[in-house]
Short mmCIF file of N, CA and C in Angstrom, two decimals:
data_model
loop_
_atom_site.label_atom_id
_atom_site.label_comp_id
_atom_site.label_asym_id
_atom_site.label_seq_id
_atom_site.Cartn_x
_atom_site.Cartn_y
_atom_site.Cartn_z
N ASP A 1 110.27 101.17 101.90
CA ASP A 1 111.76 101.08 101.54
C ASP A 1 111.88 102.07 100.24
N PRO A 2 112.57 103.10 100.46
CA PRO A 2 112.68 104.12 99.34
C PRO A 2 113.40 103.49 98.19
N THR A 3 114.28 102.53 98.35
CA THR A 3 114.99 101.90 97.17
C THR A 3 114.10 101.12 96.32
N SER A 4 112.81 100.78 96.82
CA SER A 4 111.99 99.91 96.05
C SER A 4 110.89 100.77 95.31
N LEU A 5 110.90 102.10 95.38
CA LEU A 5 109.87 102.91 94.82
C LEU A 5 109.70 102.71 93.34
N SER A 6 110.78 102.62 92.55
CA SER A 6 110.66 102.51 91.10
C SER A 6 110.03 101.14 90.76
N GLU A 7 110.37 100.13 91.51
CA GLU A 7 109.81 98.74 91.33
C GLU A 7 108.34 98.78 91.68
N LEU A 8 107.97 99.48 92.75
CA LEU A 8 106.54 99.59 93.11
C LEU A 8 105.77 100.34 92.10
N LYS A 9 106.37 101.41 91.55
CA LYS A 9 105.61 102.23 90.56
C LYS A 9 105.28 101.34 89.32
N GLU A 10 106.36 100.56 88.97
CA GLU A 10 106.18 99.71 87.77
C GLU A 10 105.12 98.60 87.99
N LEU A 11 105.09 98.04 89.25
CA LEU A 11 104.14 97.11 89.59
C LEU A 11 102.72 97.63 89.50
N PHE A 12 102.49 98.79 90.15
CA PHE A 12 101.20 99.44 90.22
C PHE A 12 100.77 99.88 88.85
N ALA A 13 101.71 100.23 87.95
CA ALA A 13 101.33 100.58 86.54
C ALA A 13 100.72 99.36 85.84
N THR A 14 101.31 98.18 86.10
CA THR A 14 100.76 96.95 85.47
C THR A 14 99.42 96.62 86.07
N LEU A 15 99.14 96.97 87.32
CA LEU A 15 97.88 96.66 87.99
C LEU A 15 96.78 97.77 87.72
N SER A 16 97.24 98.86 87.02
CA SER A 16 96.30 99.96 86.93
C SER A 16 95.06 99.63 86.08
N GLY A 17 94.09 100.49 86.30
CA GLY A 17 92.81 100.30 85.54
C GLY A 17 91.89 99.32 86.21
N GLY A 18 92.22 98.89 87.41
CA GLY A 18 91.35 97.99 88.17
C GLY A 18 91.33 96.58 87.70
N ARG A 19 92.31 96.17 86.87
CA ARG A 19 92.32 94.88 86.36
C ARG A 19 92.81 93.82 87.35
N ASP A 20 93.62 94.19 88.28
CA ASP A 20 94.14 93.27 89.28
C ASP A 20 94.71 94.09 90.51
N SER A 21 95.10 93.32 91.56
CA SER A 21 95.57 94.04 92.78
C SER A 21 96.49 93.05 93.50
N VAL A 22 97.24 93.54 94.51
CA VAL A 22 98.15 92.88 95.37
C VAL A 22 97.83 93.14 96.86
N GLY A 23 98.18 92.19 97.63
CA GLY A 23 98.04 92.35 99.15
C GLY A 23 99.27 93.10 99.68
N ALA A 24 99.33 93.17 100.99
CA ALA A 24 100.41 93.93 101.64
C ALA A 24 100.56 93.50 103.06
N VAL A 25 101.83 93.72 103.55
CA VAL A 25 102.05 93.51 105.04
C VAL A 25 102.44 94.87 105.48
N VAL A 26 101.75 95.36 106.49
CA VAL A 26 101.97 96.71 107.13
C VAL A 26 102.50 96.48 108.57
N GLU A 27 103.54 97.17 108.92
CA GLU A 27 104.09 97.07 110.28
C GLU A 27 103.98 98.33 110.98
N VAL A 28 103.39 98.35 112.20
CA VAL A 28 103.31 99.54 113.02
C VAL A 28 104.02 99.28 114.39
N ARG A 29 104.54 100.30 114.90
CA ARG A 29 105.28 100.18 116.24
C ARG A 29 104.84 101.28 117.18
N ALA A 30 104.96 100.96 118.42
CA ALA A 30 104.71 102.00 119.47
C ALA A 30 105.88 102.00 120.44
N ARG A 31 106.47 103.08 120.70
CA ARG A 31 107.56 103.18 121.63
C ARG A 31 107.08 103.92 122.91
N GLY A 32 107.69 103.68 124.01
CA GLY A 32 107.29 104.44 125.29
C GLY A 32 106.12 103.94 126.02
N VAL A 33 105.65 102.71 125.67
CA VAL A 33 104.54 102.18 126.34
C VAL A 33 105.04 101.61 127.71
N PRO A 34 104.54 102.01 128.84
CA PRO A 34 105.07 101.55 130.14
C PRO A 34 104.74 100.06 130.40
N CYS A 35 105.49 99.56 131.24
CA CYS A 35 105.30 98.18 131.70
C CYS A 35 103.96 98.09 132.48
N GLY A 36 103.27 96.97 132.38
CA GLY A 36 102.12 96.70 133.10
C GLY A 36 100.75 96.95 132.56
N TRP A 37 100.67 97.37 131.30
CA TRP A 37 99.37 97.55 130.67
C TRP A 37 98.91 96.20 130.22
N GLY A 38 97.59 96.00 130.31
CA GLY A 38 96.99 94.62 129.92
C GLY A 38 96.70 93.81 131.14
N SER A 39 96.43 92.61 130.87
CA SER A 39 96.04 91.67 131.85
C SER A 39 96.38 90.24 131.41
N PRO A 40 96.68 89.34 132.32
CA PRO A 40 97.03 87.95 131.89
C PRO A 40 95.99 87.09 131.37
N VAL A 41 94.69 87.56 131.55
CA VAL A 41 93.52 86.63 131.21
C VAL A 41 92.55 87.40 130.30
N TYR A 42 91.63 88.18 130.76
CA TYR A 42 90.54 88.61 129.99
C TYR A 42 90.78 89.88 129.18
N GLN A 43 91.68 90.77 129.58
CA GLN A 43 92.00 91.94 128.76
C GLN A 43 93.48 91.92 128.40
N ARG A 44 93.93 90.85 127.81
CA ARG A 44 95.27 90.65 127.33
C ARG A 44 95.62 91.76 126.30
N LEU A 45 96.68 92.43 126.49
CA LEU A 45 97.06 93.53 125.57
C LEU A 45 97.18 93.04 124.17
N ASP A 46 97.85 91.90 123.97
CA ASP A 46 97.97 91.42 122.59
C ASP A 46 96.68 91.03 122.00
N ALA A 47 95.73 90.52 122.73
CA ALA A 47 94.35 90.19 122.26
C ALA A 47 93.60 91.49 121.86
N LEU A 48 93.70 92.44 122.69
CA LEU A 48 93.04 93.78 122.43
C LEU A 48 93.56 94.41 121.12
N ILE A 49 94.93 94.33 120.95
CA ILE A 49 95.50 94.87 119.76
C ILE A 49 95.10 94.07 118.52
N ALA A 50 95.17 92.75 118.64
CA ALA A 50 94.78 91.88 117.52
C ALA A 50 93.30 92.12 117.19
N GLY A 51 92.49 92.21 118.14
CA GLY A 51 91.04 92.46 117.86
C GLY A 51 90.77 93.78 117.16
N ALA A 52 91.42 94.79 117.65
CA ALA A 52 91.30 96.10 116.96
C ALA A 52 91.80 96.13 115.61
N MET A 53 92.98 95.44 115.34
CA MET A 53 93.57 95.44 114.01
C MET A 53 92.67 94.56 113.06
N MET A 54 92.10 93.52 113.53
CA MET A 54 91.26 92.64 112.71
C MET A 54 89.97 93.41 112.27
N SER A 55 89.56 94.50 112.97
CA SER A 55 88.41 95.22 112.64
C SER A 55 88.65 96.21 111.45
N ILE A 56 89.91 96.30 111.05
CA ILE A 56 90.24 97.16 109.92
C ILE A 56 89.90 96.36 108.64
N ASN A 57 89.19 97.01 107.71
CA ASN A 57 88.80 96.35 106.39
C ASN A 57 90.04 95.77 105.76
N ALA A 58 89.87 94.53 105.16
CA ALA A 58 90.81 93.83 104.42
C ALA A 58 91.89 93.07 105.17
N VAL A 59 91.98 93.26 106.49
CA VAL A 59 93.02 92.63 107.33
C VAL A 59 92.59 91.11 107.47
N LYS A 60 93.51 90.31 107.19
CA LYS A 60 93.27 88.84 107.36
C LYS A 60 94.23 88.12 108.23
N GLY A 61 95.23 88.94 108.73
CA GLY A 61 96.19 88.32 109.69
C GLY A 61 96.76 89.36 110.57
N VAL A 62 97.05 89.08 111.81
CA VAL A 62 97.76 89.94 112.76
C VAL A 62 98.84 89.22 113.44
N GLU A 63 100.07 89.80 113.49
CA GLU A 63 101.23 89.19 114.08
C GLU A 63 101.78 90.13 115.12
N ILE A 64 102.09 89.72 116.35
CA ILE A 64 102.72 90.49 117.32
C ILE A 64 104.16 89.98 117.52
N GLY A 65 105.04 90.96 117.50
CA GLY A 65 106.54 90.56 117.55
C GLY A 65 106.89 89.69 116.36
N ASP A 66 107.61 88.60 116.67
CA ASP A 66 108.06 87.62 115.59
C ASP A 66 106.92 86.62 115.12
N GLY A 67 105.78 86.68 115.94
CA GLY A 67 104.62 85.99 115.44
C GLY A 67 104.74 84.60 114.93
N PHE A 68 104.37 84.45 113.67
CA PHE A 68 104.34 83.09 113.11
C PHE A 68 105.72 82.50 112.97
N GLU A 69 106.75 83.30 112.86
CA GLU A 69 108.13 82.81 112.79
C GLU A 69 108.44 82.06 114.06
N LEU A 70 107.95 82.44 115.21
CA LEU A 70 108.21 81.75 116.45
C LEU A 70 107.83 80.34 116.46
N ALA A 71 106.86 80.01 115.61
CA ALA A 71 106.37 78.53 115.55
C ALA A 71 107.51 77.69 115.01
N GLN A 72 108.46 78.24 114.30
CA GLN A 72 109.61 77.45 113.73
C GLN A 72 110.82 77.37 114.62
N ARG A 73 110.71 78.06 115.76
CA ARG A 73 111.87 78.09 116.68
C ARG A 73 111.69 77.20 117.87
N ARG A 74 112.80 76.89 118.49
CA ARG A 74 112.74 76.22 119.81
C ARG A 74 112.60 77.30 120.91
N GLY A 75 112.10 76.85 122.06
CA GLY A 75 111.86 77.80 123.21
C GLY A 75 113.15 78.53 123.61
N THR A 76 114.31 77.83 123.46
CA THR A 76 115.57 78.50 123.85
C THR A 76 115.95 79.60 122.87
N GLU A 77 115.38 79.55 121.72
CA GLU A 77 115.68 80.56 120.67
C GLU A 77 114.55 81.70 120.72
N ALA A 78 113.41 81.41 121.12
CA ALA A 78 112.23 82.32 121.12
C ALA A 78 112.06 83.19 122.32
N ARG A 79 112.57 82.75 123.46
CA ARG A 79 112.32 83.55 124.70
C ARG A 79 113.10 84.84 124.69
N ASP A 80 112.57 85.72 125.48
CA ASP A 80 113.18 87.06 125.64
C ASP A 80 113.87 87.11 126.95
N GLU A 81 115.18 86.82 126.94
CA GLU A 81 115.92 86.74 128.23
C GLU A 81 116.30 88.21 128.65
N MET A 82 116.58 88.35 129.95
CA MET A 82 116.87 89.63 130.57
C MET A 82 118.22 89.63 131.33
N SER A 83 118.83 90.79 131.48
CA SER A 83 119.95 90.92 132.31
C SER A 83 119.86 92.20 133.11
N ALA A 84 120.56 92.27 134.26
CA ALA A 84 120.45 93.41 135.13
C ALA A 84 121.09 94.64 134.42
N ALA A 85 122.16 94.32 133.63
CA ALA A 85 122.92 95.49 133.01
C ALA A 85 122.14 95.98 131.72
N GLN A 86 121.51 95.09 131.00
CA GLN A 86 120.93 95.52 129.72
C GLN A 86 119.42 95.46 129.65
N GLY A 87 118.77 94.87 130.62
CA GLY A 87 117.33 94.67 130.61
C GLY A 87 117.02 93.55 129.54
N PHE A 88 116.02 93.69 128.69
CA PHE A 88 115.72 92.71 127.76
C PHE A 88 116.90 92.57 126.69
N LEU A 89 117.21 91.34 126.35
CA LEU A 89 118.22 91.04 125.43
C LEU A 89 117.64 90.92 124.02
N SER A 90 116.37 90.77 123.89
CA SER A 90 115.72 90.58 122.56
C SER A 90 114.21 91.10 122.71
N ASN A 91 113.52 91.08 121.61
CA ASN A 91 112.06 91.48 121.63
C ASN A 91 111.22 90.55 120.70
N HIS A 92 111.45 89.25 120.85
CA HIS A 92 110.70 88.31 119.99
C HIS A 92 109.13 88.46 120.29
N CYS A 93 108.80 88.81 121.52
CA CYS A 93 107.46 88.92 121.93
C CYS A 93 106.72 90.15 121.46
N GLY A 94 107.44 91.06 120.89
CA GLY A 94 106.83 92.33 120.37
C GLY A 94 106.32 93.30 121.46
N GLY A 95 107.00 93.19 122.59
CA GLY A 95 106.74 94.17 123.74
C GLY A 95 105.61 93.74 124.69
N ILE A 96 105.15 92.46 124.43
CA ILE A 96 104.00 91.95 125.27
C ILE A 96 104.29 90.49 125.66
N LEU A 97 104.32 90.30 126.97
CA LEU A 97 104.57 88.96 127.55
C LEU A 97 103.39 88.56 128.45
N GLY A 98 102.76 87.45 128.27
CA GLY A 98 101.67 86.97 129.15
C GLY A 98 100.57 88.03 129.17
N GLY A 99 100.37 88.75 128.05
CA GLY A 99 99.18 89.64 127.90
C GLY A 99 99.50 91.08 128.48
N ILE A 100 100.71 91.28 129.01
CA ILE A 100 101.04 92.49 129.65
C ILE A 100 102.25 93.19 129.01
N SER A 101 102.23 94.45 128.89
CA SER A 101 103.29 95.19 128.26
C SER A 101 104.59 95.11 129.03
N THR A 102 105.70 95.00 128.30
CA THR A 102 107.02 94.87 128.98
C THR A 102 107.80 96.13 129.11
N GLY A 103 107.29 97.18 128.42
CA GLY A 103 108.07 98.39 128.31
C GLY A 103 108.86 98.51 127.13
N GLN A 104 108.99 97.35 126.40
CA GLN A 104 109.76 97.41 125.08
C GLN A 104 108.84 97.88 123.95
N GLU A 105 109.45 98.17 122.82
CA GLU A 105 108.67 98.67 121.69
C GLU A 105 107.62 97.57 121.30
N ILE A 106 106.49 97.99 121.04
CA ILE A 106 105.35 97.07 120.63
C ILE A 106 105.40 96.99 119.11
N VAL A 107 105.48 95.84 118.57
CA VAL A 107 105.57 95.62 117.16
C VAL A 107 104.42 94.77 116.60
N VAL A 108 103.69 95.34 115.65
CA VAL A 108 102.47 94.66 115.11
C VAL A 108 102.60 94.68 113.60
N ARG A 109 102.34 93.48 113.01
CA ARG A 109 102.28 93.39 111.57
C ARG A 109 100.85 92.95 111.08
N LEU A 110 100.39 93.54 110.04
CA LEU A 110 99.05 93.24 109.60
C LEU A 110 99.12 92.69 108.13
N ALA A 111 98.40 91.63 107.84
CA ALA A 111 98.36 91.07 106.46
C ALA A 111 97.09 91.52 105.77
N PHE A 112 97.16 92.34 104.70
CA PHE A 112 96.06 92.89 104.02
C PHE A 112 95.88 91.99 102.71
N LYS A 113 94.57 91.61 102.50
CA LYS A 113 94.30 90.82 101.28
C LYS A 113 94.32 91.80 100.09
N PRO A 114 94.52 91.21 98.87
CA PRO A 114 94.31 92.04 97.74
C PRO A 114 92.93 92.49 97.55
N THR A 115 92.64 93.63 96.90
CA THR A 115 91.34 94.15 96.70
C THR A 115 90.61 93.18 95.67
N SER A 116 89.49 92.72 95.93
CA SER A 116 88.81 91.81 95.13
C SER A 116 87.77 92.51 94.25
N SER A 117 87.44 93.73 94.50
CA SER A 117 86.45 94.42 93.65
C SER A 117 87.25 94.98 92.47
N LEU A 118 87.26 94.27 91.33
CA LEU A 118 88.03 94.64 90.25
C LEU A 118 87.17 94.75 88.95
N THR A 119 87.77 95.38 87.88
CA THR A 119 87.03 95.45 86.64
C THR A 119 87.18 94.04 85.84
N THR A 120 88.02 93.21 86.31
CA THR A 120 88.12 91.87 85.67
C THR A 120 86.91 91.10 86.08
N PRO A 121 86.17 90.43 85.14
CA PRO A 121 84.99 89.64 85.58
C PRO A 121 85.30 88.51 86.52
N ALA A 122 84.38 88.25 87.40
CA ALA A 122 84.46 87.21 88.38
C ALA A 122 83.19 86.41 88.37
N HIS A 123 83.36 85.10 88.77
CA HIS A 123 82.15 84.26 88.89
C HIS A 123 81.54 84.46 90.31
N SER A 124 80.18 84.49 90.31
CA SER A 124 79.49 84.67 91.52
C SER A 124 78.05 84.04 91.30
N LEU A 125 77.16 84.27 92.28
CA LEU A 125 75.80 83.87 92.22
C LEU A 125 74.91 85.01 92.43
N ASN A 126 73.68 84.99 91.79
CA ASN A 126 72.70 86.02 92.09
C ASN A 126 71.82 85.54 93.21
N VAL A 127 70.84 86.38 93.53
CA VAL A 127 69.92 86.03 94.70
C VAL A 127 69.11 84.79 94.44
N HIS A 128 69.06 84.35 93.26
CA HIS A 128 68.29 83.05 92.91
C HIS A 128 69.20 81.88 92.87
N GLY A 129 70.46 82.09 93.16
CA GLY A 129 71.42 80.91 93.23
C GLY A 129 71.95 80.64 91.80
N GLN A 130 71.78 81.47 90.79
CA GLN A 130 72.20 81.23 89.48
C GLN A 130 73.62 81.79 89.25
N ASP A 131 74.39 81.15 88.40
CA ASP A 131 75.69 81.57 88.02
C ASP A 131 75.67 82.94 87.24
N VAL A 132 76.46 83.91 87.68
CA VAL A 132 76.51 85.19 87.07
C VAL A 132 77.95 85.62 86.96
N GLU A 133 78.26 86.63 86.11
CA GLU A 133 79.58 87.18 86.07
C GLU A 133 79.43 88.61 86.68
N VAL A 134 80.31 89.00 87.56
CA VAL A 134 80.33 90.25 88.27
C VAL A 134 81.50 91.13 87.82
N VAL A 135 81.20 92.41 87.54
CA VAL A 135 82.29 93.32 87.26
C VAL A 135 82.06 94.58 88.11
N THR A 136 83.00 94.97 88.88
CA THR A 136 82.84 96.05 89.78
C THR A 136 83.23 97.28 89.05
N HIS A 137 82.49 98.36 89.25
CA HIS A 137 82.81 99.70 88.62
C HIS A 137 83.14 100.68 89.72
N GLY A 138 83.99 101.71 89.45
CA GLY A 138 84.32 102.65 90.40
C GLY A 138 85.82 102.68 90.63
N ARG A 139 86.21 103.18 91.79
CA ARG A 139 87.64 103.38 92.18
C ARG A 139 88.24 101.98 92.51
N HIS A 140 89.45 101.74 92.13
CA HIS A 140 90.12 100.50 92.36
C HIS A 140 91.56 100.77 92.85
N ASP A 141 91.84 100.41 94.11
CA ASP A 141 93.19 100.50 94.59
C ASP A 141 94.01 99.28 94.17
N PRO A 142 95.17 99.46 93.61
CA PRO A 142 95.94 98.31 93.29
C PRO A 142 96.51 97.63 94.62
N CYS A 143 96.53 98.39 95.67
CA CYS A 143 97.00 97.84 96.99
C CYS A 143 96.48 98.70 98.14
N VAL A 144 95.61 98.10 98.91
CA VAL A 144 95.06 98.88 100.02
C VAL A 144 96.09 99.12 101.11
N GLY A 145 97.15 98.37 101.25
CA GLY A 145 98.12 98.56 102.18
C GLY A 145 98.73 99.97 102.23
N LEU A 146 98.79 100.61 101.03
CA LEU A 146 99.34 102.01 101.01
C LEU A 146 98.48 102.88 101.88
N ARG A 147 97.12 102.84 101.75
CA ARG A 147 96.25 103.69 102.47
C ARG A 147 96.05 103.23 103.93
N ALA A 148 96.43 101.96 104.23
CA ALA A 148 96.19 101.39 105.48
C ALA A 148 97.18 101.86 106.63
N VAL A 149 98.34 102.37 106.28
CA VAL A 149 99.35 102.71 107.25
C VAL A 149 98.84 103.65 108.38
N PRO A 150 98.28 104.81 108.04
CA PRO A 150 97.72 105.72 109.06
C PRO A 150 96.57 105.14 109.86
N VAL A 151 95.79 104.26 109.16
CA VAL A 151 94.63 103.58 109.83
C VAL A 151 95.21 102.66 110.92
N ALA A 152 96.16 101.89 110.53
CA ALA A 152 96.81 100.98 111.49
C ALA A 152 97.48 101.62 112.66
N GLU A 153 98.15 102.74 112.36
CA GLU A 153 98.80 103.56 113.35
C GLU A 153 97.75 104.11 114.36
N ALA A 154 96.66 104.66 113.87
CA ALA A 154 95.63 105.19 114.67
C ALA A 154 94.94 104.12 115.51
N MET A 155 94.73 102.97 114.94
CA MET A 155 94.08 101.92 115.64
C MET A 155 94.90 101.45 116.78
N LEU A 156 96.28 101.33 116.57
CA LEU A 156 97.20 100.96 117.72
C LEU A 156 97.22 102.05 118.73
N ALA A 157 97.27 103.26 118.31
CA ALA A 157 97.20 104.43 119.27
C ALA A 157 95.95 104.43 120.10
N LEU A 158 94.81 104.18 119.49
CA LEU A 158 93.57 104.18 120.18
C LEU A 158 93.46 103.09 121.23
N THR A 159 93.94 101.86 120.81
CA THR A 159 93.93 100.77 121.69
C THR A 159 94.83 100.97 122.88
N LEU A 160 96.00 101.57 122.69
CA LEU A 160 96.92 101.87 123.78
C LEU A 160 96.35 103.05 124.66
N CYS A 161 95.71 103.96 124.16
CA CYS A 161 94.98 105.01 124.92
C CYS A 161 93.96 104.43 125.81
N ASP A 162 93.22 103.45 125.28
CA ASP A 162 92.18 102.83 126.14
C ASP A 162 92.85 102.03 127.27
N CYS A 163 93.98 101.44 126.95
CA CYS A 163 94.66 100.69 128.04
C CYS A 163 95.21 101.64 129.10
N ALA A 164 95.71 102.80 128.69
CA ALA A 164 96.28 103.81 129.59
C ALA A 164 95.13 104.22 130.56
N LEU A 165 93.91 104.43 130.00
CA LEU A 165 92.79 104.85 130.82
C LEU A 165 92.40 103.82 131.83
N ALA A 166 92.37 102.53 131.28
CA ALA A 166 92.00 101.38 132.15
C ALA A 166 93.00 101.20 133.28
N HIS A 167 94.30 101.44 132.91
CA HIS A 167 95.37 101.31 133.91
C HIS A 167 95.26 102.36 135.01
N GLN A 168 94.68 103.51 134.74
CA GLN A 168 94.49 104.51 135.78
C GLN A 168 93.34 104.28 136.72
N ALA A 169 92.40 103.37 136.26
CA ALA A 169 91.20 103.09 137.00
C ALA A 169 91.51 102.35 138.30
#
């Protein structure tokens, strides 16, 4: 959000020097994915995407479509209805229903934890099980989410390319 840049710069300035960090939510989307990729059981497209995204460092959560928000809705509010004239009337499922692509835009959100390797001392244990204080030296990102966007885009693209090849088999 370009209107938030000055606020973000101020936040990152306060986090600078490796003293602290913040997490992030990154959203990636894929348009033009045809209907029918994936499988209803073993090679579910949403499971393949979630597994691929969870393999990215610092990712602690993956959401497809409206994800966790759907747990707060009733079925009548959460379903993606269709009409002959308009096709899908919503995209709560994020472009995947029953493990198979619907032809709608695929929407994936990733939750990144804050960087824990900081110059601020932290409590830990040494190899002998004794209490020690740990301070990390080196480069410290105030937010890994900034660097994660192209990684998440590439991971989604690779997963969809793999599905495209499997669909041709």
